[in-house]
Coordinates of C-alpha atoms in Angstrom, one line a residue:
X11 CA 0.0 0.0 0.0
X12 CA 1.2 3.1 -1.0
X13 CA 0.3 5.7 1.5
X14 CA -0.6 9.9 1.2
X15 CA 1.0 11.4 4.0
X16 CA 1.0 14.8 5.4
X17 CA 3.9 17.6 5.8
X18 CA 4.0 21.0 6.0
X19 CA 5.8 22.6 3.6
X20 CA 7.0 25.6 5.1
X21 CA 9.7 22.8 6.9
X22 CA 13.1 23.6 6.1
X23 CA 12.8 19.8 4.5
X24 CA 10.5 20.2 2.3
X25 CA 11.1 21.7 -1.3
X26 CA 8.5 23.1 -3.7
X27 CA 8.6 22.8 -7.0
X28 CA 5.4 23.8 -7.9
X29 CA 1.6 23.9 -7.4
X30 CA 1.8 20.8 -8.6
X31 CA 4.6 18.9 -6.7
X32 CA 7.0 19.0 -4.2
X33 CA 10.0 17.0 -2.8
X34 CA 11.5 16.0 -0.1
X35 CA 15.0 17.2 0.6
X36 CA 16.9 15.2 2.1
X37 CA 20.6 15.8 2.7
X38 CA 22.4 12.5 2.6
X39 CA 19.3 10.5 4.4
X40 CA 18.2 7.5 4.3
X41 CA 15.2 7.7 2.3
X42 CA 15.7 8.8 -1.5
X43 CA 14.3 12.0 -2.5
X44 CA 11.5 11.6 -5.2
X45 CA 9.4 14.1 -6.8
X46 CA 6.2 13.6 -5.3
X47 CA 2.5 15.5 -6.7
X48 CA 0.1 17.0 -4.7
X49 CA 0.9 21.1 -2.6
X50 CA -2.0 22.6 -1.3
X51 CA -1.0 26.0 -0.9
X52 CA -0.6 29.3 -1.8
X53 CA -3.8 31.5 -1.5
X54 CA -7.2 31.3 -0.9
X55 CA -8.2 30.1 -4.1
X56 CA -10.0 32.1 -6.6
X57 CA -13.3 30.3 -7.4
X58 CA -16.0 32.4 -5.9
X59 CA -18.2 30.6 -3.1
X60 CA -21.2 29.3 -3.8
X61 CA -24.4 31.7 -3.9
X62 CA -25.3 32.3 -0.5
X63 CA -28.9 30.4 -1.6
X64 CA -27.6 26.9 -1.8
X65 CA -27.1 26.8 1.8
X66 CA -29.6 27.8 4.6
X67 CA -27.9 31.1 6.0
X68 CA -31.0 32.6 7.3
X69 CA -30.8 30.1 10.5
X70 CA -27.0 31.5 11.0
X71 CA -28.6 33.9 14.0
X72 CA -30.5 30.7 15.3
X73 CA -27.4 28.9 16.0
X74 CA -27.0 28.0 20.0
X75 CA -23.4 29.0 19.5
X76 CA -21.3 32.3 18.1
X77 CA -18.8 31.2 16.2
X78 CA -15.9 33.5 15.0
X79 CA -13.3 34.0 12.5
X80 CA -10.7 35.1 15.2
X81 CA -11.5 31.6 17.2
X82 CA -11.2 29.1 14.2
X83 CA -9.4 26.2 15.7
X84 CA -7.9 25.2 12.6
X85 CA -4.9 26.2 10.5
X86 CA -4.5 27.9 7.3
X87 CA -3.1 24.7 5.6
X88 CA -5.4 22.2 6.6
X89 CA -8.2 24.4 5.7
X90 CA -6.8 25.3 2.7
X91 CA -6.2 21.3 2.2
X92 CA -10.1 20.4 2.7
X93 CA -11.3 23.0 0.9
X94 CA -9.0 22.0 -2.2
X95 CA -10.4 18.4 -1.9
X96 CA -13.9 19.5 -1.8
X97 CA -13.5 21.4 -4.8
X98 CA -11.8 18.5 -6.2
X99 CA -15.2 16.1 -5.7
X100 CA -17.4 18.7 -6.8
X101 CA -18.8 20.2 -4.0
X102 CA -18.6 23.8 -2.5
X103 CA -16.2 24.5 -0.2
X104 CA -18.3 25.9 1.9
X105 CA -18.5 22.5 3.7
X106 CA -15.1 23.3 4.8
X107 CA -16.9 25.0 8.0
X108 CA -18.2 21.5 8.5
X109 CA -15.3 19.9 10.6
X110 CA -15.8 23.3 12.7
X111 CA -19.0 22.1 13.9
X112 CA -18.5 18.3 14.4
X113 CA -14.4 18.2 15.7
X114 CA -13.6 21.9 15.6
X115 CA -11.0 20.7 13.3
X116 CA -9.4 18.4 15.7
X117 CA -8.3 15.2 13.5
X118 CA -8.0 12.6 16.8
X119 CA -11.8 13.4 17.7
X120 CA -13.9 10.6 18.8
X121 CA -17.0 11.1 20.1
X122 CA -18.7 8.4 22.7
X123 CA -21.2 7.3 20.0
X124 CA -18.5 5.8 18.1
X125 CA -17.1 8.7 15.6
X126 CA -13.9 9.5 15.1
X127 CA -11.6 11.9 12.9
X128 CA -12.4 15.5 11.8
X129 CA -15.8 14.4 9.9
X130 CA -16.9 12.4 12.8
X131 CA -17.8 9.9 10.5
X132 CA -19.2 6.3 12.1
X133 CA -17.2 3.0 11.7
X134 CA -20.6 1.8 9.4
X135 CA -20.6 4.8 7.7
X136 CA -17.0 4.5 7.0
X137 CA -17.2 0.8 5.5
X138 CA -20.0 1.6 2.9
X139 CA -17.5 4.9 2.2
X140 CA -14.7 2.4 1.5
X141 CA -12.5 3.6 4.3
X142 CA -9.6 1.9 5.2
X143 CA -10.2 0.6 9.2
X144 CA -7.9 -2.1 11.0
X145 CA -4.8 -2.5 13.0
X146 CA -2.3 -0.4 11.0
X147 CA -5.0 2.6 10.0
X148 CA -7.7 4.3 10.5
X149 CA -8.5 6.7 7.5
X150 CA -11.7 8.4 9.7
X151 CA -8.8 10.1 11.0
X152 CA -6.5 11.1 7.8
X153 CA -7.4 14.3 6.3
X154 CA -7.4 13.4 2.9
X155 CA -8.9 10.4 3.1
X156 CA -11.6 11.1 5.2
X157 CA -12.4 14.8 3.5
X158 CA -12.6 12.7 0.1
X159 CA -15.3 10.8 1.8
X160 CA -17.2 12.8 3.5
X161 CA -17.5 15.4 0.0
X162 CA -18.4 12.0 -1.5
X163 CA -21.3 11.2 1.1
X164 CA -23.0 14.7 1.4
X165 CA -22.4 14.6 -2.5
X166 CA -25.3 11.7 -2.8
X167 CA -27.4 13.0 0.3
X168 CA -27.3 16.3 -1.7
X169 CA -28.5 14.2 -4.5
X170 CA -31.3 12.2 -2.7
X171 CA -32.6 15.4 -0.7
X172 CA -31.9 18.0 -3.8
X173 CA -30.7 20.7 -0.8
X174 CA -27.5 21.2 0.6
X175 CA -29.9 22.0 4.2
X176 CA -31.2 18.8 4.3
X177 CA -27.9 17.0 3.0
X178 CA -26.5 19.0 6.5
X179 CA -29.9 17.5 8.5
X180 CA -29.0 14.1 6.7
X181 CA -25.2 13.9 7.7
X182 CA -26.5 14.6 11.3
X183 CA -29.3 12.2 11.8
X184 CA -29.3 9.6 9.1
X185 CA -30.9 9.8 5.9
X186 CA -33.9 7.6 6.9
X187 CA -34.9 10.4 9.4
X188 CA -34.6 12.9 7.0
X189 CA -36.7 11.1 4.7
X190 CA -39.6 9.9 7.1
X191 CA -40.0 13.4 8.2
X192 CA -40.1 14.7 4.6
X193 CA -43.1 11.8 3.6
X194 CA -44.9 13.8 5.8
X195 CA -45.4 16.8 3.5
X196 CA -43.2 19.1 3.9
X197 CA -39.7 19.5 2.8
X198 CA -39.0 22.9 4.8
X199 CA -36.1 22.3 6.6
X200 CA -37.8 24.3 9.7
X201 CA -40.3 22.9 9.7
X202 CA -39.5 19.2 9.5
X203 CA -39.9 16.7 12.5
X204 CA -36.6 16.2 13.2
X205 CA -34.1 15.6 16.2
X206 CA -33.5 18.3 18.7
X207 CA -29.5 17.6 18.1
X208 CA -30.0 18.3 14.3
X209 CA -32.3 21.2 14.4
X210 CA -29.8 22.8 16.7
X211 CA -26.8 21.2 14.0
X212 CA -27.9 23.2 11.0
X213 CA -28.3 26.6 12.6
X214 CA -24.5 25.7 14.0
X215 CA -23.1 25.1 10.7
X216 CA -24.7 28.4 9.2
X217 CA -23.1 30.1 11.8
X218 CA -19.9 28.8 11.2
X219 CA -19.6 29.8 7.7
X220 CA -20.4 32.9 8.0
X221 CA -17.2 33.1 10.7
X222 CA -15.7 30.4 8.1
X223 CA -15.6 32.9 4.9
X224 CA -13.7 35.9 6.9
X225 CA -11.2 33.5 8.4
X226 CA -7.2 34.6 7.7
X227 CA -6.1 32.0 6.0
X228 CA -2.4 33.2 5.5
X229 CA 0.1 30.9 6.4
X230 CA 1.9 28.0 6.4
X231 CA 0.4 25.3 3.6
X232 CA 0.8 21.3 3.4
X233 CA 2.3 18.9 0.7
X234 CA 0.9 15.5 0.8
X235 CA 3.3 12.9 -0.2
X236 CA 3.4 9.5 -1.3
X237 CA 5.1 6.9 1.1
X238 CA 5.9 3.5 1.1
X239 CA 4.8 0.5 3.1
X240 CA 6.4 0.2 6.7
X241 CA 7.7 3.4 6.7
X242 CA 8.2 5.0 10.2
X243 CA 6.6 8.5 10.4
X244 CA 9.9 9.3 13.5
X245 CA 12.1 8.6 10.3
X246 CA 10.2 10.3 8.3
X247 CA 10.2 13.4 10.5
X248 CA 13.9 13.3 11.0
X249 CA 15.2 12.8 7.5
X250 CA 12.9 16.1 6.3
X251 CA 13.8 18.4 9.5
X252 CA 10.1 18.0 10.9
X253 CA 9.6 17.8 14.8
X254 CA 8.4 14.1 15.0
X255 CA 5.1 15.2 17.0
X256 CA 3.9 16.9 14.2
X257 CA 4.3 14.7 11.5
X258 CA 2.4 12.4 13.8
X259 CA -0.3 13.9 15.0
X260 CA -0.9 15.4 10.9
X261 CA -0.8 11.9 10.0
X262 CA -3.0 10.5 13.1
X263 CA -4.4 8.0 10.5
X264 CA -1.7 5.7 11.0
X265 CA -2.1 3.9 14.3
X266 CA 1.2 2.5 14.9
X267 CA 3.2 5.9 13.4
X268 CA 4.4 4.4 10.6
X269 CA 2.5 3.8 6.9
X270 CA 1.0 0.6 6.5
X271 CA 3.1 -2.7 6.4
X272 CA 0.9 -4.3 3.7
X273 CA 0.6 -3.7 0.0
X274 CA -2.2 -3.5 -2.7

């Protein structure tokens, strides 16, 4: 298995070559330096955000919580990461604001129900998403992985429900309650029957994009990398000038700090 792993390019062991790809630079290490594709970086990027009507921003000043763009938990280069990969599968990066809601964009959340990673996505949910879970990795918790996912998921909820409010009510409570509450005539998101937790969850994420879209995103960006089986993250990290911790907990995916021993 070949695996995507994290660094931040700003290290002094990481080189950029372009948008497009990046090395590592590795003086006289170990691990031979090969050009690698994939920087997310730079600016914001250009393409506008989505018209304020595909999303339900008239329950922003319903939301139990104030969110705002001085407190977003994240950094600039993760941010700029997930929104790159929603953009990528096709839908707005406005569900960037998302992981502010469910992990404020802490990658090793797990919640006591059972989900885990920065989507808080459910072990069931992550098996029909064709996640990787077992010994050596869960991907609920890689960045990548599970923001390629989760785009993918509210993609076909967003499909089923034709809103992205009700995709948001969906990825809350389950499609089936969604849908049970919508055969009974309406298909107002206020005015559907649903779960205290979710009627409180969509005012929340409204919220947090409008504090998402004035966030600062200056700063450092990431390069994601292609490693090799077995491959200790420690080495990794010391070859490429990165403090150890750091490469670790961006790569939290890997359960034993190294990349998968098996292969395809």
């Amino acid at each position: 298995m070949i695996a995507a792993v994290l660094l931040a390019s700003a290290c002094s062991g990481t080189r950029i070559i372009d948008y497009r790809r990046s090395e590592v630079a590795r003086d006289g290490g170990s691990i031979t330096a090969v050009p690698l594709p994939g920087i997310i970086g730079g600016a914001r990027s250009s393409v506008d955000w989505a018209p304020a009507d595909e999303f339900p921003m008239t329950l922003a000043d319903r939301s139990d919580i104030t969110y705002r763009p001085d407190r977003f938990p994240g950094s600039p280069g993760i941010a700029k990461l997930v929104e790159k990969i929603l953009q990528d599968e096709g839908v707005p990066r406005e569900l960037a604001a998302l992981p502010w809601i469910e992990s404020s964009y802490q990658v090793g959340c797990y919640s006591s129900a059972g989900a885990a990673g920065p989507w808080q996505i459910m072990r069931g949910t992550g098996t029909q998403l064709d996640l990787r879970m077992d010994s050596e990795i869960d991907e609920r918790y890689s960045w990548t992985a599970s923001t390629r996912a989760a785009a993918r998921y509210l993609q076909y909820l967003h499909g089923l429900f034709g809103s992205w409010g009700l995709a948001l009510a969906a990825y809350n409570c389950g499609e089936g309650a969604v849908q049970r509450a919508s055969s009974r005539g309406t298909t107002s998101l206020e005015n559907l029957d649903l779960p205290g937790e979710t009627r409180s969850f969509v005012p929340r994420f409204a919220n947090a994009l409008r504090a998402y879209q004035s966030v600062d995103m200056t700063g450092d960006s990431l390069a994601v990398i292609w490693a090799p089986p077995g491959l200790d993250l420690r080495l990794l990290a010391a070859s490429a000038g990165i403090p150890p911790e750091s490469l670790v907990m961006l790569n939290r995916e890997f359960l034993n700090e190294r990349t998968p021993s098996y292969g395809d």
